[in-house]
CSV table of C-alpha atoms in Angstrom, one decimal:
chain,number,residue,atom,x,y,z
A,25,UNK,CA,126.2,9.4,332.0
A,26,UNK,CA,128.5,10.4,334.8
A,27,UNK,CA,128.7,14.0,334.2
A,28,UNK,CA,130.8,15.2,338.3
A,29,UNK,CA,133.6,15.3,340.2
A,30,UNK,CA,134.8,15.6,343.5
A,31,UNK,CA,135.0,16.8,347.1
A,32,UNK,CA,135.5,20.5,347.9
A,33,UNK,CA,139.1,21.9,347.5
A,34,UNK,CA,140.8,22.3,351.3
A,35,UNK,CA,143.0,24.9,350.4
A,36,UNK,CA,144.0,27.1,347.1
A,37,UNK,CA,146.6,29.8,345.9
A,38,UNK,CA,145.2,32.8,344.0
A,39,UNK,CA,147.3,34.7,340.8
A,40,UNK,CA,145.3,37.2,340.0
A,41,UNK,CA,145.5,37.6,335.8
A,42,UNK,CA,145.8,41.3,334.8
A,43,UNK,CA,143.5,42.7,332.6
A,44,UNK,CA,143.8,45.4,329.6
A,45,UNK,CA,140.7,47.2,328.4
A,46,UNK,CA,139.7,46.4,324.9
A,47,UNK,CA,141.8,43.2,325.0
A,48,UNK,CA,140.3,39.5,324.7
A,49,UNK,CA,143.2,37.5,325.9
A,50,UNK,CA,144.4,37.4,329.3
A,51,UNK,CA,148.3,38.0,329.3
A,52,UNK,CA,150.5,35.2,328.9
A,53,UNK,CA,153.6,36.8,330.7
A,54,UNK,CA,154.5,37.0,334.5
A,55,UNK,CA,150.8,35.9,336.0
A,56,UNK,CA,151.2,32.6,333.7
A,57,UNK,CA,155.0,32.3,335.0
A,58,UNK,CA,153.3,32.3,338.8
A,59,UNK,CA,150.9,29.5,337.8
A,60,UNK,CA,153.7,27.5,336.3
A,61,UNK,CA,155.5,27.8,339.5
A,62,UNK,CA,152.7,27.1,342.0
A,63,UNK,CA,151.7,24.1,339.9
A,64,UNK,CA,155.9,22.7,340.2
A,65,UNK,CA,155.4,23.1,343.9
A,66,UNK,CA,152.0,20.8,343.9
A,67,UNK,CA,150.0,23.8,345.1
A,68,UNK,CA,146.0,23.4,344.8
A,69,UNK,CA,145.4,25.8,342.2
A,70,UNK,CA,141.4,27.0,341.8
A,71,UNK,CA,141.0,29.6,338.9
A,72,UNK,CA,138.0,32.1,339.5
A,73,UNK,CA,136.8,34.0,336.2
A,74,UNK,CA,135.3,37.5,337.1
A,75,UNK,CA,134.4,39.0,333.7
A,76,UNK,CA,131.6,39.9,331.6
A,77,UNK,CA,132.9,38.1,328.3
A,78,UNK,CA,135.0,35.5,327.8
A,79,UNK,CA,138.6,35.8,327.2
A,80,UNK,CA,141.2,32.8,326.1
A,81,UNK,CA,142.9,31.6,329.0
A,82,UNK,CA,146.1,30.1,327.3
A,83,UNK,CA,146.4,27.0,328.9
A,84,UNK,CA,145.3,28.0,332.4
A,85,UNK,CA,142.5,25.6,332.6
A,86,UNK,CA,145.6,22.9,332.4
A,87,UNK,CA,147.1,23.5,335.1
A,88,UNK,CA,144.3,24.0,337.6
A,89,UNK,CA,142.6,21.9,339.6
A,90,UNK,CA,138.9,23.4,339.2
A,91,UNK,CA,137.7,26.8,338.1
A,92,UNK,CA,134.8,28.8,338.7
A,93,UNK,CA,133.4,31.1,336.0
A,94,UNK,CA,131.3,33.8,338.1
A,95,UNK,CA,130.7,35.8,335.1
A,96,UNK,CA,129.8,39.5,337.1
A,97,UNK,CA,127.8,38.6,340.1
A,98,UNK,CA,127.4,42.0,341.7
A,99,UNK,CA,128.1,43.3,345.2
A,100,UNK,CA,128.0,39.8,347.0
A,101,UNK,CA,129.7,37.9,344.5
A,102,UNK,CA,132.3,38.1,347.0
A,103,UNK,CA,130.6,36.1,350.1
A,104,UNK,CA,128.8,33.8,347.1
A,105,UNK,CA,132.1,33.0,345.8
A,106,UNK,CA,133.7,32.4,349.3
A,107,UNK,CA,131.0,30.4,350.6
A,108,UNK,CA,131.5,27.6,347.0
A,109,UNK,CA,135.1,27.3,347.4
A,110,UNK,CA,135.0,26.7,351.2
A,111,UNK,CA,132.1,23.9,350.0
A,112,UNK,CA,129.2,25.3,351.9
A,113,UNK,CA,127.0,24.2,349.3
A,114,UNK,CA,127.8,23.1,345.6
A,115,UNK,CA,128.2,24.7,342.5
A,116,UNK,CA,125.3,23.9,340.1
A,117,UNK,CA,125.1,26.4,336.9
A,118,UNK,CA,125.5,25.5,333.3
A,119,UNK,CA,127.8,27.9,330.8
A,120,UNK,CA,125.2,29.5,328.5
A,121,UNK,CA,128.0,29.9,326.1
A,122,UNK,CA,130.4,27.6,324.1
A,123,UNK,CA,133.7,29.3,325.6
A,124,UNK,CA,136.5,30.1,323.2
A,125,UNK,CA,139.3,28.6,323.6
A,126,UNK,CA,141.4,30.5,320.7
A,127,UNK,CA,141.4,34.2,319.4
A,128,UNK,CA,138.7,34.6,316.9
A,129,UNK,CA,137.8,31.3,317.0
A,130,UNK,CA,133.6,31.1,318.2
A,131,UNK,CA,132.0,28.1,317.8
A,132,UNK,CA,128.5,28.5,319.5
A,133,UNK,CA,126.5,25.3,320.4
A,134,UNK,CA,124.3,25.5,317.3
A,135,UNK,CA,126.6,25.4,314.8
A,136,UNK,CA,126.6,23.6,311.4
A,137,UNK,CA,127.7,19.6,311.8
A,138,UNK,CA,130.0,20.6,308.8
A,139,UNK,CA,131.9,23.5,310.8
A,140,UNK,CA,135.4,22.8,311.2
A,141,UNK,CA,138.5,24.2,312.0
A,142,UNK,CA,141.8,24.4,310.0
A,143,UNK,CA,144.5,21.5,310.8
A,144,UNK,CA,146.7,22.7,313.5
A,145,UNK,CA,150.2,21.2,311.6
A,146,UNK,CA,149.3,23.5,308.5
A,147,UNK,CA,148.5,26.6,310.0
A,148,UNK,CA,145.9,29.0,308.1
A,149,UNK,CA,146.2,27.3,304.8
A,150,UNK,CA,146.3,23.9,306.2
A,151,UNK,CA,145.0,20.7,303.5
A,152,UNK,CA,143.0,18.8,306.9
A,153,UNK,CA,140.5,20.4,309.1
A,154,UNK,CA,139.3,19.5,312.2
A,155,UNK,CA,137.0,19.9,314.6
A,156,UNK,CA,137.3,23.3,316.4
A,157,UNK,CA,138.8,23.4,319.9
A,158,UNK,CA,136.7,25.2,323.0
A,159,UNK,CA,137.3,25.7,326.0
A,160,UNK,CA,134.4,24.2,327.6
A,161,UNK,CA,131.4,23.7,325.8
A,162,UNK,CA,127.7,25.0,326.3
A,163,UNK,CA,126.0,23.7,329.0
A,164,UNK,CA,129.5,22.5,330.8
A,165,UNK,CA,129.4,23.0,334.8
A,166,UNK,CA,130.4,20.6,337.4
A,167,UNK,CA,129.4,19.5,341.3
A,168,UNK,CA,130.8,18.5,344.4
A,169,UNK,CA,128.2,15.7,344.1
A,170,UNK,CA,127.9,13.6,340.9
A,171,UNK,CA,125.0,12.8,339.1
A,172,UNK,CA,124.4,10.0,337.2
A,173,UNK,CA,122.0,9.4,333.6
A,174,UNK,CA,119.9,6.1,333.2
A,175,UNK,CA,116.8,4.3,331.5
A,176,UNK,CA,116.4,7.1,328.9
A,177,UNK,CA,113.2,6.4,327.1
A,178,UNK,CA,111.2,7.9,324.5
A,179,UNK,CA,107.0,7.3,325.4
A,180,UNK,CA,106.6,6.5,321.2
A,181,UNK,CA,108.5,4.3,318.3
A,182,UNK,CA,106.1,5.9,315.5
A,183,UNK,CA,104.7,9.4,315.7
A,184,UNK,CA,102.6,10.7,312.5
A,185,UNK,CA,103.1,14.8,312.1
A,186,UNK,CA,99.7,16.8,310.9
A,187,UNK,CA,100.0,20.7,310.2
A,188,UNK,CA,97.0,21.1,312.2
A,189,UNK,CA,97.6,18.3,314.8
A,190,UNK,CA,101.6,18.0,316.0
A,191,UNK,CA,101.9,14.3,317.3
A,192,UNK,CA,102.9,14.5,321.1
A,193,UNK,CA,105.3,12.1,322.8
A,194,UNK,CA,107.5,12.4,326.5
A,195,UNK,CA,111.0,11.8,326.6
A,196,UNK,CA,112.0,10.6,330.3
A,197,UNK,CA,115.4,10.5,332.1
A,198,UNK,CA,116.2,8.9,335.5
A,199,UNK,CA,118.4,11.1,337.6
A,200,UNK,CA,120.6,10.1,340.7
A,201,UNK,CA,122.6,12.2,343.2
A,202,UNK,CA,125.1,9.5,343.4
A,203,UNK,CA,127.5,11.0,345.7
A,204,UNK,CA,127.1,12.3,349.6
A,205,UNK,CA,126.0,15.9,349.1
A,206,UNK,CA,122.5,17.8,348.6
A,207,UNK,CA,122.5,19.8,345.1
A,208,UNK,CA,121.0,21.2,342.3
A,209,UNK,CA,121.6,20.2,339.0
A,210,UNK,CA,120.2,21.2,335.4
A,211,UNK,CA,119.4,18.5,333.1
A,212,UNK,CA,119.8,19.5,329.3
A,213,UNK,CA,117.7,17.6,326.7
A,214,UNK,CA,119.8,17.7,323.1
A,215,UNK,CA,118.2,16.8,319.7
A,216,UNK,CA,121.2,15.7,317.8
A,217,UNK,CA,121.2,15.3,314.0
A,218,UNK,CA,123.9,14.0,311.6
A,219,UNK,CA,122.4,15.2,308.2
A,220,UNK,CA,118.9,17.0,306.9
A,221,UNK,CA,117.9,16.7,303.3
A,222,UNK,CA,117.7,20.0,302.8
A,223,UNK,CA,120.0,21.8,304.9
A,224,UNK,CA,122.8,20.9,307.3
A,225,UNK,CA,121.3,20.4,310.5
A,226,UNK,CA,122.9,22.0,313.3
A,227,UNK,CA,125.5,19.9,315.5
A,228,UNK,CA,123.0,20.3,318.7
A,229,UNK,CA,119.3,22.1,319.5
A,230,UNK,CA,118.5,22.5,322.8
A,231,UNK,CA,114.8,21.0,323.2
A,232,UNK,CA,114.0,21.3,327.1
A,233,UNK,CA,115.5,22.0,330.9
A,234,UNK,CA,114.4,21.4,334.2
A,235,UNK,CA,116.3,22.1,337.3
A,236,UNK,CA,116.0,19.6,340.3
A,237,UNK,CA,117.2,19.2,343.7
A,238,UNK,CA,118.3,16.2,344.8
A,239,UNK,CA,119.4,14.8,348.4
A,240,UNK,CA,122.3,12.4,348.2
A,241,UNK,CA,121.5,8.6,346.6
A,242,UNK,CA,117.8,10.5,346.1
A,243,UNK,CA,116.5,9.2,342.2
A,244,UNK,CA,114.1,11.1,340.5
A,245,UNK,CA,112.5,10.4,337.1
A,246,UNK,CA,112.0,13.7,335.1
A,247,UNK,CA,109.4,13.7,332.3
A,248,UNK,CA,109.9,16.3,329.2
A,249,UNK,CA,106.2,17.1,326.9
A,250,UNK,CA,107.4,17.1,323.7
A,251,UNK,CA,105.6,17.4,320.1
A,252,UNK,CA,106.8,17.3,316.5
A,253,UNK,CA,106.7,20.7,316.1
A,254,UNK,CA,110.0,20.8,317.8
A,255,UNK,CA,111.4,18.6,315.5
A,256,UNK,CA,111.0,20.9,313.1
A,257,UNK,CA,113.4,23.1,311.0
A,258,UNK,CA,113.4,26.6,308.7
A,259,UNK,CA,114.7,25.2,305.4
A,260,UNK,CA,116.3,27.8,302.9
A,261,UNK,CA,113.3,28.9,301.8
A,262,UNK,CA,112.2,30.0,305.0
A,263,UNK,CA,109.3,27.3,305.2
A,264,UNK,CA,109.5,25.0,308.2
A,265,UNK,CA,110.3,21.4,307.4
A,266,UNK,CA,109.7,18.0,309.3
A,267,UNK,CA,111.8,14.9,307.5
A,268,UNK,CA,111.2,11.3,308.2
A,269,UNK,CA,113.7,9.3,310.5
């Protein structure tokens, strides 16, 4: 898995996006029209989101060449902020949301496998679905550096579940710093199901994290403790359930 980008952006042009109170969409009018026109004149463009929920962006995302999401960072956000773009050291967070990328459209990381979307040619009462559109999902965030997955392995083939006595096995993950800059990075471990017999599993479940630095071309093989118990699901009857498989 090659999961970065990039060197740090030399230069950038700010449109600030007015905001309304009570409003969840950033306007779509003049501050959009400044975009378009600094994009036509092969400006770097570098969106920064200051806001304490997410709103939907309309297309901004597309015509930028990296944004930052600082959420509210307080009274130095500024400086903190500053010193990222300018590439004094490199982003390394992780979206703790799925972010929107329509109105009244939320899809959160846990939803059902099932959950989908309305076809976009039929509008509200469209015959297809589809899967629903985000912004960026949970757990997205980029580097300067890039990082690179390998020799995923799981410590046992068979494990045998008792109520009394949860079978214990490690998952490991090597991780490299493949590119020429110091940085931390958050590695995310997933169980993934496609059905349950009981109930629809949800589309992801986040099992572990563990946040490492890493100096450039340094490796490091992460280890996550795991048991069946966090295999485990609450069925509809409120009981919790392990299946085979």
């Amino acid at each position: 898995v090659d999961n970065g980008p990039s060197e740090p952006p030399a230069s950038w042009a700010s449109a600030p996006i007015p905001e309304e109170l009570g409003k969840e969409a950033a306007p779509a009018g003049g501050s959009m029209g400044r975009w378009l026109a600094l994009a036509a004149a092969g400006a770097t463009l570098v969106v920064v989101l200051v806001e304490g929920r997410p709103r939907t962006l309309h297309g901004l995302p597309d015509l930028a060449d990296a944004v930052v999401h600082a959420m509210v960072p307080g009274p130095q956000g500024g400086p903190a902020i500053a010193s990222l773009l300018y590439g004094e050291y490199a982003p390394s967070g992780r979206l703790p949301i799925t972010y929107p990328k329509d109105e009244g459209v939320t899809v959160p990381h846990w939803h059902r496998v099932t959950q989908a979307c309305n076809g976009a040619a039929g509008g509200f009462l469209a015959a297809t679905t589809e899967d629903c559109a985000v912004e960026w999902p949970f757990g997205a965030g980029l580097s300067y550096t890039r990082f690179v997955y390998s020799a995923v392995t799981v410590s046992e083939a068979t494990v045998r579940h008792r109520l009394d006595s949860p079978a214990r096995f490690d998952v490991t993950v090597r991780v490299t710093n493949a590119g020429g800059m110091a940085a931390q990075h958050s590695v995310l471990l997933f169980l993934v199901r496609s059905y349950q017999l009981r109930l629809t599993p949800d589309a992801q479940t986040l099992l572990a994290f563990e946040k490492v630095h890493l100096a450039p071309r340094q490796t490091l093989v992460l280890r996550f403790p795991l048991s069946t118990d966090d295999l485990m699901y609450v069925g509809s009857d409120l009981l919790r359930r392990l299946e085979n498989g």
